[in-house]
């Protein structure tokens, strides 16, 4: 379905981003695997994805908290793989603290990696998409882009900001065959959530299984994690021609969390 297209997925060396990169590659898209981590492991991932799917795969380790590195990531993808037809802004970090004790540098880091990087990647990729008259921008947001939880003021603010950015870009690009949507997952079991499980187990003095059921998944009515593959399948759908009228949407995939 996506043969001939190229996808840049930020934060695709791990978790949800890796699942999205894999799903897009299986549909025939060339992929820029991006993120931090062990370069030998990432090179292996790239090789196995290219072998399995028969598509070009490149890797990049730009620090997306720095706008000039985000611009370089987009330019390098265009240079190495030919274009950025699909941009998935997925890189993210988390930090949890009561608002009055929230360290300013942690606050700023979350805004930079989640919101400022999405803005910079979008504005760097748009000229190329406009030239080709086609584009798909998907911001991997969160249920926390639609509703709040205590102690996550920075993350909730950045994710709500991403939803606003999504709507503005969608309106500006509405006549250019470029769609921009936000995908808003509930809890997905990835390294980012593993850290929260460990932390909550310590805070509440509870075993891991009880933390998952009674703390982490308390707001998710299905009481099960959303699967990486479910999020990836939604992204693939949004990249297809049948989704060309879906733009400016913030789509929950959260086991009913935001229906409450
Ligand atoms: P993860 O920790 O498994 O992956 C995060 C990715 O971002 C990694 O590839 C990492 O290298 C990259 N990254 C982080 N900071 C970076 C930086 N400064 N520069 C470059 N790369 C950087 O996390 P995940 O759970 O897969 O989360 C992916 C996205 O999904 C995030 O935006 C997160 O907010 C969102 N999300 C996650 C969940 C969940 O429950 N896991 C739920 C809703 C939304």
mmCIF file of C-alpha atoms and ligand atoms in Angstrom:
data_model
loop_
_atom_site.group_PDB
_atom_site.id
_atom_site.type_symbol
_atom_site.label_atom_id
_atom_site.label_comp_id
_atom_site.label_asym_id
_atom_site.label_seq_id
_atom_site.Cartn_x
_atom_site.Cartn_y
_atom_site.Cartn_z
ATOM 1 C CA UNK A 1 0.000 0.000 0.000
ATOM 2 C CA UNK A 2 2.889 2.408 0.730
ATOM 3 C CA UNK A 3 5.377 1.279 -1.892
ATOM 4 C CA UNK A 4 7.450 4.239 -3.096
ATOM 5 C CA UNK A 5 6.765 6.317 0.033
ATOM 6 C CA UNK A 6 9.300 7.161 2.731
ATOM 7 C CA UNK A 7 8.479 7.416 6.431
ATOM 8 C CA UNK A 8 10.415 9.252 9.109
ATOM 9 C CA UNK A 9 9.363 7.933 12.526
ATOM 10 C CA UNK A 10 10.994 9.788 15.406
ATOM 11 C CA UNK A 11 11.816 7.674 18.444
ATOM 12 C CA UNK A 12 11.579 4.451 16.453
ATOM 13 C CA UNK A 13 14.427 2.603 18.168
ATOM 14 C CA UNK A 14 12.051 1.417 20.905
ATOM 15 C CA UNK A 15 8.438 0.799 21.943
ATOM 16 C CA UNK A 16 5.558 2.256 19.932
ATOM 17 C CA UNK A 17 7.798 3.986 17.365
ATOM 18 C CA UNK A 18 9.583 0.756 16.494
ATOM 19 C CA UNK A 19 6.224 -1.002 16.031
ATOM 20 C CA UNK A 20 5.041 1.815 13.743
ATOM 21 C CA UNK A 21 8.264 1.736 11.694
ATOM 22 C CA UNK A 22 7.920 -2.028 11.290
ATOM 23 C CA UNK A 23 4.254 -1.796 10.221
ATOM 24 C CA UNK A 24 4.976 0.947 7.662
ATOM 25 C CA UNK A 25 7.950 -1.046 6.303
ATOM 26 C CA UNK A 26 5.699 -4.116 5.929
ATOM 27 C CA UNK A 27 3.409 -1.957 3.765
ATOM 28 C CA UNK A 28 6.396 -1.169 1.530
ATOM 29 C CA UNK A 29 7.521 2.246 2.808
ATOM 30 C CA UNK A 30 11.223 3.064 3.132
ATOM 31 C CA UNK A 31 11.990 3.988 6.729
ATOM 32 C CA UNK A 32 14.257 6.304 8.680
ATOM 33 C CA UNK A 33 14.731 4.582 12.050
ATOM 34 C CA UNK A 34 15.502 7.312 14.533
ATOM 35 C CA UNK A 35 16.268 7.483 18.216
ATOM 36 C CA UNK A 36 18.766 7.092 20.989
ATOM 37 C CA UNK A 37 20.288 3.819 22.160
ATOM 38 C CA UNK A 38 23.022 1.297 21.446
ATOM 39 C CA UNK A 39 24.178 1.942 17.871
ATOM 40 C CA UNK A 40 25.058 -1.741 17.217
ATOM 41 C CA UNK A 41 21.561 -2.892 18.281
ATOM 42 C CA UNK A 42 19.953 -0.153 16.158
ATOM 43 C CA UNK A 43 22.079 -1.112 13.128
ATOM 44 C CA UNK A 44 20.917 -4.744 13.583
ATOM 45 C CA UNK A 45 17.273 -3.623 13.768
ATOM 46 C CA UNK A 46 17.697 -1.634 10.547
ATOM 47 C CA UNK A 47 19.335 -4.567 8.756
ATOM 48 C CA UNK A 48 16.648 -7.053 9.777
ATOM 49 C CA UNK A 49 13.843 -4.654 8.790
ATOM 50 C CA UNK A 50 15.429 -4.030 5.376
ATOM 51 C CA UNK A 51 15.933 -7.794 4.822
ATOM 52 C CA UNK A 52 12.417 -8.728 5.959
ATOM 53 C CA UNK A 53 10.586 -6.051 3.960
ATOM 54 C CA UNK A 54 12.902 -5.428 1.008
ATOM 55 C CA UNK A 55 12.831 -1.660 1.553
ATOM 56 C CA UNK A 56 15.561 0.927 2.193
ATOM 57 C CA UNK A 57 16.181 1.652 5.883
ATOM 58 C CA UNK A 58 18.498 4.357 7.262
ATOM 59 C CA UNK A 59 19.261 5.262 10.873
ATOM 60 C CA UNK A 60 19.729 8.555 12.702
ATOM 61 C CA UNK A 61 20.468 9.570 16.290
ATOM 62 C CA UNK A 62 19.542 13.288 16.268
ATOM 63 C CA UNK A 63 18.732 14.664 19.718
ATOM 64 C CA UNK A 64 15.232 16.014 19.052
ATOM 65 C CA UNK A 65 15.353 18.303 22.069
ATOM 66 C CA UNK A 66 17.528 20.517 19.801
ATOM 67 C CA UNK A 67 15.594 22.175 16.936
ATOM 68 C CA UNK A 68 18.644 22.364 14.631
ATOM 69 C CA UNK A 69 19.107 18.583 15.000
ATOM 70 C CA UNK A 70 15.444 18.000 14.126
ATOM 71 C CA UNK A 71 15.857 20.064 10.944
ATOM 72 C CA UNK A 72 19.009 18.069 10.130
ATOM 73 C CA UNK A 73 17.129 14.781 10.699
ATOM 74 C CA UNK A 74 14.483 15.775 8.133
ATOM 75 C CA UNK A 75 17.111 17.028 5.644
ATOM 76 C CA UNK A 76 19.212 13.864 6.047
ATOM 77 C CA UNK A 77 16.134 11.660 5.510
ATOM 78 C CA UNK A 78 15.311 13.532 2.302
ATOM 79 C CA UNK A 79 18.927 13.266 1.191
ATOM 80 C CA UNK A 80 19.409 9.568 2.051
ATOM 81 C CA UNK A 81 15.956 8.169 1.221
ATOM 82 C CA UNK A 82 14.633 10.697 -1.305
ATOM 83 C CA UNK A 83 11.740 12.325 0.610
ATOM 84 C CA UNK A 84 9.694 12.473 3.784
ATOM 85 C CA UNK A 85 6.175 11.510 2.658
ATOM 86 C CA UNK A 86 5.064 10.274 6.069
ATOM 87 C CA UNK A 87 6.197 12.003 9.252
ATOM 88 C CA UNK A 88 5.390 10.318 12.551
ATOM 89 C CA UNK A 89 6.283 12.479 15.551
ATOM 90 C CA UNK A 90 6.607 9.802 18.196
ATOM 91 C CA UNK A 91 9.697 10.549 20.347
ATOM 92 C CA UNK A 92 8.663 11.248 23.918
ATOM 93 C CA UNK A 93 9.803 11.291 27.523
ATOM 94 C CA UNK A 94 8.003 11.383 30.845
ATOM 95 C CA UNK A 95 8.655 12.834 34.305
ATOM 96 C CA UNK A 96 6.233 12.720 37.234
ATOM 97 C CA UNK A 97 6.151 15.213 40.112
ATOM 98 C CA UNK A 98 3.723 17.400 42.099
ATOM 99 C CA UNK A 99 3.368 20.679 40.210
ATOM 100 C CA UNK A 100 4.956 22.906 42.866
ATOM 101 C CA UNK A 101 8.041 20.677 43.031
ATOM 102 C CA UNK A 102 8.331 20.094 39.271
ATOM 103 C CA UNK A 103 11.944 20.878 38.269
ATOM 104 C CA UNK A 104 11.942 23.559 35.563
ATOM 105 C CA UNK A 105 14.581 21.766 33.487
ATOM 106 C CA UNK A 106 12.459 18.570 33.425
ATOM 107 C CA UNK A 107 9.420 20.652 32.423
ATOM 108 C CA UNK A 108 11.383 22.263 29.574
ATOM 109 C CA UNK A 109 12.859 18.942 28.408
ATOM 110 C CA UNK A 110 9.363 17.457 27.975
ATOM 111 C CA UNK A 111 8.107 20.513 26.055
ATOM 112 C CA UNK A 112 11.224 20.368 23.844
ATOM 113 C CA UNK A 113 11.111 16.630 23.015
ATOM 114 C CA UNK A 114 7.326 16.353 22.622
ATOM 115 C CA UNK A 115 6.022 19.707 21.397
ATOM 116 C CA UNK A 116 8.876 21.820 20.030
ATOM 117 C CA UNK A 117 10.394 18.856 18.155
ATOM 118 C CA UNK A 118 7.014 18.050 16.536
ATOM 119 C CA UNK A 119 6.671 21.665 15.405
ATOM 120 C CA UNK A 120 10.214 21.775 14.026
ATOM 121 C CA UNK A 121 9.889 18.415 12.226
ATOM 122 C CA UNK A 122 6.558 19.433 10.680
ATOM 123 C CA UNK A 123 7.788 22.754 9.389
ATOM 124 C CA UNK A 124 10.975 21.164 8.028
ATOM 125 C CA UNK A 125 9.070 18.370 6.234
ATOM 126 C CA UNK A 126 6.209 20.443 4.780
ATOM 127 C CA UNK A 127 8.059 22.031 1.824
ATOM 128 C CA UNK A 128 8.973 18.563 0.466
ATOM 129 C CA UNK A 129 5.419 17.229 0.997
ATOM 130 C CA UNK A 130 3.957 20.288 -0.749
ATOM 131 C CA UNK A 131 6.302 19.815 -3.710
ATOM 132 C CA UNK A 132 5.037 16.226 -4.079
ATOM 133 C CA UNK A 133 1.406 17.192 -3.436
ATOM 134 C CA UNK A 134 0.945 14.453 -0.833
ATOM 135 C CA UNK A 135 1.775 13.983 2.821
ATOM 136 C CA UNK A 136 0.770 12.322 6.054
ATOM 137 C CA UNK A 137 1.706 13.788 9.449
ATOM 138 C CA UNK A 138 0.814 11.730 12.498
ATOM 139 C CA UNK A 139 1.586 12.942 15.986
ATOM 140 C CA UNK A 140 1.713 10.136 18.542
ATOM 141 C CA UNK A 141 0.030 12.028 21.301
ATOM 142 C CA UNK A 142 -1.700 10.356 24.270
ATOM 143 C CA UNK A 143 -4.969 10.070 26.168
ATOM 144 C CA UNK A 144 -3.136 12.753 28.163
ATOM 145 C CA UNK A 145 -3.616 15.033 25.142
ATOM 146 C CA UNK A 146 -7.370 14.872 25.866
ATOM 147 C CA UNK A 147 -7.637 14.502 29.646
ATOM 148 C CA UNK A 148 -5.291 15.081 32.590
ATOM 149 C CA UNK A 149 -3.838 13.077 35.454
ATOM 150 C CA UNK A 150 -2.237 14.475 38.584
ATOM 151 C CA UNK A 151 1.565 14.836 38.784
ATOM 152 C CA UNK A 152 1.999 14.887 34.998
ATOM 153 C CA UNK A 153 1.641 18.634 34.410
ATOM 154 C CA UNK A 154 4.506 18.867 31.901
ATOM 155 C CA UNK A 155 3.477 15.784 29.890
ATOM 156 C CA UNK A 156 -0.234 16.703 29.889
ATOM 157 C CA UNK A 157 0.586 20.274 28.795
ATOM 158 C CA UNK A 158 2.906 19.113 26.009
ATOM 159 C CA UNK A 159 0.420 16.487 24.765
ATOM 160 C CA UNK A 160 -2.514 18.953 24.819
ATOM 161 C CA UNK A 161 -0.217 21.306 22.874
ATOM 162 C CA UNK A 162 0.444 18.577 20.310
ATOM 163 C CA UNK A 163 -3.318 18.228 19.740
ATOM 164 C CA UNK A 164 -3.558 21.996 19.131
ATOM 165 C CA UNK A 165 -0.578 21.881 16.755
ATOM 166 C CA UNK A 166 -2.244 19.002 14.894
ATOM 167 C CA UNK A 167 -5.434 21.013 14.335
ATOM 168 C CA UNK A 168 -3.608 24.147 13.130
ATOM 169 C CA UNK A 169 -1.409 22.237 10.684
ATOM 170 C CA UNK A 170 -4.436 20.285 9.384
ATOM 171 C CA UNK A 171 -6.284 23.521 8.620
ATOM 172 C CA UNK A 172 -3.269 25.125 6.928
ATOM 173 C CA UNK A 173 -2.679 22.022 4.747
ATOM 174 C CA UNK A 174 -6.321 21.144 4.071
ATOM 175 C CA UNK A 175 -6.142 21.937 0.343
ATOM 176 C CA UNK A 176 -2.688 20.406 -0.202
ATOM 177 C CA UNK A 177 -3.540 16.670 0.119
ATOM 178 C CA UNK A 178 -1.522 16.658 3.345
ATOM 179 C CA UNK A 179 -3.337 15.374 6.419
ATOM 180 C CA UNK A 180 -2.276 15.890 10.021
ATOM 181 C CA UNK A 181 -3.749 13.816 12.852
ATOM 182 C CA UNK A 182 -3.034 12.962 16.456
ATOM 183 C CA UNK A 183 -3.211 9.365 17.689
ATOM 184 C CA UNK A 184 -3.986 9.267 21.409
ATOM 185 C CA UNK A 185 -3.108 5.923 23.021
ATOM 186 C CA UNK A 186 -3.922 4.871 26.544
ATOM 187 C CA UNK A 187 -1.278 2.820 28.378
ATOM 188 C CA UNK A 188 0.947 0.680 26.169
ATOM 189 C CA UNK A 189 3.523 -1.568 27.844
ATOM 190 C CA UNK A 190 6.842 -0.068 26.656
ATOM 191 C CA UNK A 191 10.096 0.966 28.402
ATOM 192 C CA UNK A 192 8.502 4.378 29.120
ATOM 193 C CA UNK A 193 5.670 2.728 31.098
ATOM 194 C CA UNK A 194 7.938 0.059 32.660
ATOM 195 C CA UNK A 195 9.745 2.928 34.437
ATOM 196 C CA UNK A 196 6.406 4.178 35.831
ATOM 197 C CA UNK A 197 5.441 0.663 36.998
ATOM 198 C CA UNK A 198 8.736 0.331 38.889
ATOM 199 C CA UNK A 199 8.376 3.794 40.392
ATOM 200 C CA UNK A 200 4.754 3.240 41.519
ATOM 201 C CA UNK A 201 5.631 -0.172 42.970
ATOM 202 C CA UNK A 202 8.189 1.586 45.191
ATOM 203 C CA UNK A 203 5.883 4.485 46.127
ATOM 204 C CA UNK A 204 2.917 2.236 47.045
ATOM 205 C CA UNK A 205 4.927 -0.761 48.279
ATOM 206 C CA UNK A 206 2.874 -3.033 45.994
ATOM 207 C CA UNK A 207 3.830 -5.987 43.776
ATOM 208 C CA UNK A 208 4.160 -5.320 40.050
ATOM 209 C CA UNK A 209 0.897 -7.083 39.049
ATOM 210 C CA UNK A 210 -1.176 -5.049 41.528
ATOM 211 C CA UNK A 211 0.458 -1.795 40.380
ATOM 212 C CA UNK A 212 -0.453 -2.631 36.782
ATOM 213 C CA UNK A 213 -4.087 -3.511 37.612
ATOM 214 C CA UNK A 214 -4.923 -1.051 40.405
ATOM 215 C CA UNK A 215 -2.707 1.952 39.628
ATOM 216 C CA UNK A 216 -1.550 2.067 35.998
ATOM 217 C CA UNK A 217 -4.667 0.581 34.375
ATOM 218 C CA UNK A 218 -7.153 2.032 36.883
ATOM 219 C CA UNK A 219 -8.277 4.672 34.346
ATOM 220 C CA UNK A 220 -8.386 2.239 31.397
ATOM 221 C CA UNK A 221 -11.794 0.463 31.515
ATOM 222 C CA UNK A 222 -10.607 -2.571 29.497
ATOM 223 C CA UNK A 223 -7.970 -3.144 32.244
ATOM 224 C CA UNK A 224 -5.500 -4.342 29.631
ATOM 225 C CA UNK A 225 -2.647 -2.564 27.908
ATOM 226 C CA UNK A 226 -3.161 -1.233 24.385
ATOM 227 C CA UNK A 227 -0.856 -3.268 22.113
ATOM 228 C CA UNK A 228 1.919 -1.615 20.083
ATOM 229 C CA UNK A 229 0.557 -3.385 16.976
ATOM 230 C CA UNK A 230 -2.885 -1.838 17.492
ATOM 231 C CA UNK A 231 -1.395 1.672 17.486
ATOM 232 C CA UNK A 232 0.751 0.806 14.460
ATOM 233 C CA UNK A 233 -2.286 -0.485 12.536
ATOM 234 C CA UNK A 234 -4.127 2.796 13.145
ATOM 235 C CA UNK A 235 -1.125 4.738 11.834
ATOM 236 C CA UNK A 236 -1.006 2.550 8.708
ATOM 237 C CA UNK A 237 -4.723 3.194 8.147
ATOM 238 C CA UNK A 238 -4.211 6.968 8.465
ATOM 239 C CA UNK A 239 -1.489 6.748 5.792
ATOM 240 C CA UNK A 240 -3.839 5.125 3.275
ATOM 241 C CA UNK A 241 -6.004 6.785 0.631
ATOM 242 C CA UNK A 242 -9.238 5.828 2.469
ATOM 243 C CA UNK A 243 -8.137 8.146 5.285
ATOM 244 C CA UNK A 244 -7.620 11.201 3.087
ATOM 245 C CA UNK A 245 -10.610 13.042 4.573
ATOM 246 C CA UNK A 246 -9.497 12.416 8.152
ATOM 247 C CA UNK A 247 -7.491 15.455 9.179
ATOM 248 C CA UNK A 248 -7.230 17.574 12.318
ATOM 249 C CA UNK A 249 -8.527 14.656 14.376
ATOM 250 C CA UNK A 250 -7.326 13.494 17.776
ATOM 251 C CA UNK A 251 -8.174 9.789 17.742
ATOM 252 C CA UNK A 252 -8.277 7.922 21.057
ATOM 253 C CA UNK A 253 -7.064 4.302 21.166
ATOM 254 C CA UNK A 254 -7.342 3.962 24.896
ATOM 255 C CA UNK A 255 -9.623 1.085 25.957
ATOM 256 C CA UNK A 256 -12.401 3.558 26.806
ATOM 257 C CA UNK A 257 -10.337 5.805 29.115
ATOM 258 C CA UNK A 258 -11.515 9.123 27.621
ATOM 259 C CA UNK A 259 -15.140 7.917 27.297
ATOM 260 C CA UNK A 260 -15.571 8.429 31.034
HETATM 261 P P1 LIG B 1 9.909 4.540 24.617
HETATM 262 O O1 LIG B 1 10.631 5.107 25.780
HETATM 263 O O2 LIG B 1 9.854 3.077 24.399
HETATM 264 O O3 LIG B 1 10.452 5.207 23.260
HETATM 265 C C1 LIG B 1 10.763 6.569 23.194
HETATM 266 C C2 LIG B 1 11.585 6.821 21.949
HETATM 267 O O4 LIG B 1 11.895 8.235 21.904
HETATM 268 C C3 LIG B 1 12.929 6.073 21.940
HETATM 269 O O5 LIG B 1 13.232 5.636 20.637
HETATM 270 C C4 LIG B 1 13.930 7.154 22.368
HETATM 271 O O6 LIG B 1 15.228 6.936 21.864
HETATM 272 C C5 LIG B 1 13.294 8.392 21.731
HETATM 273 N N1 LIG B 1 13.736 9.636 22.361
HETATM 274 C C6 LIG B 1 13.472 10.083 23.616
HETATM 275 N N2 LIG B 1 14.089 11.271 23.821
HETATM 276 C C7 LIG B 1 14.757 11.568 22.673
HETATM 277 C C8 LIG B 1 15.596 12.644 22.270
HETATM 278 N N3 LIG B 1 15.879 13.696 23.069
HETATM 279 N N4 LIG B 1 16.128 12.602 21.037
HETATM 280 C C9 LIG B 1 15.881 11.550 20.208
HETATM 281 N N5 LIG B 1 15.091 10.515 20.536
HETATM 282 C C10 LIG B 1 14.536 10.523 21.750
HETATM 283 O O7 LIG B 1 8.426 5.183 24.732
HETATM 284 P P2 LIG B 1 7.018 4.757 24.108
HETATM 285 O O8 LIG B 1 6.167 4.334 25.230
HETATM 286 O O9 LIG B 1 7.163 3.891 22.930
HETATM 287 O O10 LIG B 1 6.468 6.195 23.677
HETATM 288 C C11 LIG B 1 6.432 6.650 22.354
HETATM 289 C C12 LIG B 1 5.453 7.821 22.274
HETATM 290 O O11 LIG B 1 4.157 7.367 22.609
HETATM 291 C C13 LIG B 1 5.774 8.959 23.221
HETATM 292 O O12 LIG B 1 5.528 10.208 22.572
HETATM 293 C C14 LIG B 1 4.799 8.759 24.358
HETATM 294 O O13 LIG B 1 4.489 9.951 25.014
HETATM 295 C C15 LIG B 1 3.603 8.223 23.598
HETATM 296 N N6 LIG B 1 2.669 7.455 24.422
HETATM 297 C C16 LIG B 1 3.092 6.346 25.107
HETATM 298 C C17 LIG B 1 2.171 5.651 25.868
HETATM 299 C C18 LIG B 1 2.552 4.418 26.642
HETATM 300 O O14 LIG B 1 1.734 3.979 27.457
HETATM 301 N N7 LIG B 1 3.686 3.824 26.429
HETATM 302 C C19 LIG B 1 0.848 6.091 25.926
HETATM 303 C C20 LIG B 1 0.464 7.205 25.225
HETATM 304 C C21 LIG B 1 1.389 7.874 24.466
#
